Coordinates of C-alpha atoms in Angstrom, one line a residue:
I95 CA 75.5 -110.2 -198.6
A96 CA 78.7 -110.6 -196.3
V97 CA 79.8 -111.7 -192.9
T98 CA 82.0 -109.5 -191.0
A99 CA 83.9 -110.7 -187.9
L100 CA 84.4 -108.0 -184.9
D101 CA 86.0 -109.6 -182.2
V102 CA 87.9 -113.4 -182.3
S103 CA 90.3 -112.7 -179.1
N104 CA 88.4 -113.9 -176.3
G105 CA 86.5 -117.0 -177.8
T106 CA 83.1 -115.4 -177.7
E107 CA 83.3 -114.3 -181.3
D108 CA 80.9 -111.6 -182.6
A109 CA 80.1 -110.8 -186.5
R110 CA 78.2 -108.4 -188.1
L111 CA 75.9 -109.6 -191.3
D112 CA 76.1 -106.9 -194.0
F113 CA 73.5 -106.5 -197.2
T114 CA 74.7 -104.7 -199.6
A115 CA 73.1 -103.4 -203.0
V116 CA 74.6 -103.0 -206.6
T117 CA 73.9 -99.9 -208.5
N118 CA 75.6 -99.2 -211.6
D119 CA 78.7 -101.4 -210.3
T120 CA 78.6 -99.3 -207.1
F121 CA 78.2 -101.3 -204.1
N122 CA 75.7 -99.2 -201.2
P123 CA 75.8 -100.6 -198.1
T124 CA 72.1 -100.7 -197.4
M125 CA 71.5 -102.8 -193.9
S126 CA 73.7 -104.5 -191.2
I127 CA 72.7 -106.3 -187.9
T128 CA 75.0 -106.4 -185.2
G129 CA 73.8 -108.7 -182.6
E130 CA 70.4 -107.6 -182.0
K131 CA 70.8 -104.4 -183.4
V132 CA 69.6 -103.4 -187.3
G133 CA 71.1 -100.5 -189.0
I134 CA 69.6 -98.9 -192.5
G135 CA 72.4 -96.9 -193.8
T136 CA 75.2 -97.7 -191.2
N137 CA 76.8 -100.6 -189.9
N138 CA 77.2 -99.3 -186.4
P139 CA 73.4 -99.2 -185.0
A140 CA 73.2 -97.7 -181.5
R141 CA 69.7 -98.9 -181.0
K142 CA 67.6 -101.7 -181.9
L143 CA 66.9 -100.0 -185.4
T144 CA 69.0 -97.1 -186.7
V145 CA 68.1 -95.4 -189.8
W146 CA 71.0 -93.2 -190.5
E147 CA 71.7 -90.8 -193.7
Q148 CA 75.1 -89.2 -194.2
S149 CA 73.7 -85.6 -196.0
A150 CA 69.8 -85.8 -196.3
E151 CA 67.2 -86.0 -193.8
A152 CA 66.3 -89.5 -192.6
V153 CA 62.8 -90.9 -193.5
V154 CA 61.1 -93.8 -191.9
Q155 CA 57.5 -94.7 -194.1
I156 CA 54.6 -96.9 -193.1
T157 CA 52.0 -97.7 -195.5
N158 CA 49.5 -100.2 -196.0
G159 CA 47.3 -101.3 -199.2
T160 CA 44.7 -98.4 -198.6
S161 CA 47.2 -95.6 -198.3
G162 CA 49.7 -96.8 -201.3
A163 CA 53.3 -97.2 -201.2
G164 CA 54.6 -94.2 -202.7
A165 CA 56.8 -91.7 -201.3
D166 CA 54.1 -89.0 -200.7
D167 CA 52.1 -91.7 -198.9
G168 CA 51.3 -93.2 -195.4
F169 CA 52.8 -92.2 -192.3
Q170 CA 56.5 -90.8 -192.0
I171 CA 58.9 -89.9 -189.5
I172 CA 61.5 -87.5 -191.0
H173 CA 64.6 -86.0 -189.2
Y174 CA 66.4 -83.4 -191.0
T175 CA 70.0 -82.3 -191.1
S176 CA 68.8 -79.0 -189.7
G177 CA 68.0 -80.8 -186.4
A178 CA 64.4 -80.7 -186.6
T179 CA 62.1 -83.7 -186.4
Q180 CA 58.7 -84.4 -188.1
L181 CA 55.7 -86.7 -187.7
L182 CA 53.9 -86.5 -191.0
N183 CA 50.8 -88.2 -191.9
R184 CA 50.4 -87.6 -195.7
E185 CA 46.9 -89.0 -196.0
N186 CA 43.5 -87.2 -195.5
S187 CA 43.0 -88.3 -192.1
S188 CA 43.8 -87.8 -188.3
L189 CA 46.8 -88.3 -185.9
T190 CA 46.5 -89.2 -182.3
L191 CA 48.3 -90.0 -179.4
W192 CA 47.6 -92.6 -177.2
T193 CA 48.9 -93.7 -173.4
N194 CA 47.4 -96.4 -171.4
N195 CA 45.6 -97.8 -173.9
T196 CA 43.4 -94.2 -174.3
E197 CA 43.6 -91.4 -176.7
R198 CA 45.2 -88.6 -175.2
A199 CA 45.6 -86.2 -178.1
H200 CA 43.6 -85.7 -181.5
L201 CA 45.0 -83.7 -184.4
T202 CA 42.3 -84.0 -187.2
A203 CA 43.2 -83.7 -191.0
T204 CA 41.7 -80.1 -191.0
G205 CA 44.4 -79.0 -188.3
L206 CA 41.8 -79.1 -185.1
F207 CA 43.6 -80.2 -181.9
G208 CA 42.1 -82.1 -179.3
I209 CA 43.3 -82.8 -175.8
G210 CA 40.9 -85.8 -174.4
I211 CA 38.5 -85.3 -177.0
T212 CA 37.6 -85.2 -180.8
P213 CA 37.9 -81.4 -181.7
T214 CA 35.4 -79.4 -183.2
S215 CA 37.3 -76.4 -182.4
R216 CA 40.9 -75.0 -183.3
L217 CA 41.9 -76.1 -179.9
H218 CA 39.7 -78.4 -177.7
V219 CA 40.4 -79.5 -174.2
N220 CA 38.2 -81.7 -172.4
G221 CA 38.7 -82.8 -168.4
T222 CA 36.6 -83.1 -165.3
S223 CA 35.4 -80.9 -163.0
S224 CA 37.7 -82.6 -160.1
A225 CA 41.0 -81.3 -161.9
H226 CA 42.4 -78.1 -163.6
V227 CA 41.5 -78.2 -167.4
I228 CA 43.8 -75.6 -168.4
T229 CA 46.8 -74.2 -166.3
A230 CA 48.9 -71.0 -167.1
R231 CA 51.7 -70.7 -165.1
T232 CA 54.8 -68.1 -165.1
A233 CA 58.1 -70.0 -164.2
D234 CA 59.7 -66.9 -162.7
S235 CA 59.2 -66.4 -159.1
N236 CA 56.6 -63.4 -158.5
G237 CA 56.5 -62.9 -162.2
N238 CA 53.5 -61.9 -164.5
C239 CA 51.3 -64.9 -165.8
I240 CA 50.0 -63.5 -168.9
V241 CA 47.3 -64.9 -171.4
N242 CA 47.2 -62.9 -174.4
I243 CA 44.1 -63.4 -177.2
L244 CA 45.3 -61.6 -180.0
S245 CA 42.8 -60.3 -182.6
E246 CA 44.5 -59.8 -186.2
G247 CA 44.1 -56.1 -187.3
T248 CA 42.7 -53.1 -185.4
T249 CA 39.0 -53.3 -185.6
G250 CA 37.7 -56.9 -184.4
A251 CA 36.9 -58.2 -180.9
S252 CA 38.6 -60.6 -178.5
R253 CA 36.2 -62.5 -176.6
L254 CA 35.8 -65.0 -174.0
L255 CA 32.5 -67.0 -173.8
F256 CA 31.0 -68.9 -171.2
S257 CA 28.8 -71.6 -172.4
D258 CA 26.8 -74.8 -171.3
T259 CA 25.2 -77.6 -173.1
A260 CA 22.1 -75.1 -174.0
A261 CA 24.0 -72.6 -175.3
N262 CA 26.4 -69.3 -174.6
D263 CA 25.6 -68.2 -171.3
G264 CA 28.0 -65.3 -170.4
I265 CA 30.4 -63.3 -172.4
I266 CA 33.6 -60.7 -172.0
S267 CA 34.3 -59.1 -175.0
Y268 CA 36.9 -56.4 -176.2
N269 CA 36.0 -54.1 -179.3
H270 CA 39.2 -53.2 -180.5
S271 CA 37.4 -50.5 -183.0
V272 CA 35.7 -48.4 -180.4
R273 CA 38.4 -49.8 -177.6
E274 CA 35.5 -50.8 -175.1
L275 CA 35.1 -53.9 -172.7
V276 CA 31.7 -55.4 -172.8
F277 CA 30.3 -57.9 -169.8
G278 CA 27.3 -60.0 -170.3
A279 CA 25.4 -62.2 -168.3
G280 CA 22.4 -64.6 -169.4
G281 CA 23.4 -64.8 -173.0
T282 CA 25.9 -62.8 -175.1
G283 CA 24.1 -59.3 -174.7
T284 CA 25.6 -56.3 -173.0
D285 CA 25.1 -56.0 -169.4
L286 CA 28.2 -53.6 -168.7
T287 CA 30.5 -51.4 -170.9
I288 CA 33.5 -49.9 -169.7
N289 CA 35.0 -47.6 -172.6
S290 CA 38.7 -46.4 -173.3
T291 CA 38.2 -43.4 -170.8
G292 CA 37.1 -45.5 -167.8
N293 CA 33.8 -44.4 -167.8
A294 CA 31.4 -47.6 -167.0
K295 CA 27.9 -48.0 -168.4
F296 CA 25.5 -50.4 -167.0
V297 CA 22.4 -51.9 -168.5
G298 CA 19.4 -52.3 -166.3
V299 CA 19.0 -51.6 -162.4
V300 CA 22.4 -51.4 -160.3
T301 CA 22.2 -52.4 -156.8
A302 CA 25.2 -51.0 -154.4
T303 CA 25.5 -51.3 -150.6
Q304 CA 28.2 -48.7 -150.7
F305 CA 29.1 -45.9 -153.0
V306 CA 32.6 -43.8 -152.8
P307 CA 33.2 -41.0 -155.5

């Protein structure tokens, strides 16, 4: 442990308190306290707590008696030399974000992500009818706003389901195998089919007030 004077010229002396560990007769600075700032791995901390590594990722680890205290336990914040930063929960549990003492986002241990709700699907967003739940916006003026529903391969289907608390009540589905667009109401059945040539086939009665060939 060493105390280093930093400024003794103006009568308001400053000092730094250094803690140094010894490994194989080599002194390795481990922690420094300067004023109200603590540095781990550095004697010149810029914030209240600074963790610094010279040539490897810097890791902050938080553990408890349940998680264990090994290198692969608990919660970690990792800043890599590439500039990437990672929030890592090494336990088989969720990771949540809170504001105003309320949970806002929830990532489960299996990778489901919820905004405003504990998710039951890969992306689950919960809102109120008085506000937009999801907004897709293009930043360039007069640009095209595109929402892409991608089905892996060439024989699957891309679908939008319209549901209530009882069941699925409507559907828009594109069949990539036969290249047909299907609309359904009152369930997930087919009421209108548009094929790849632009021809439409209706199921049931078609009522029109005007028809222009």
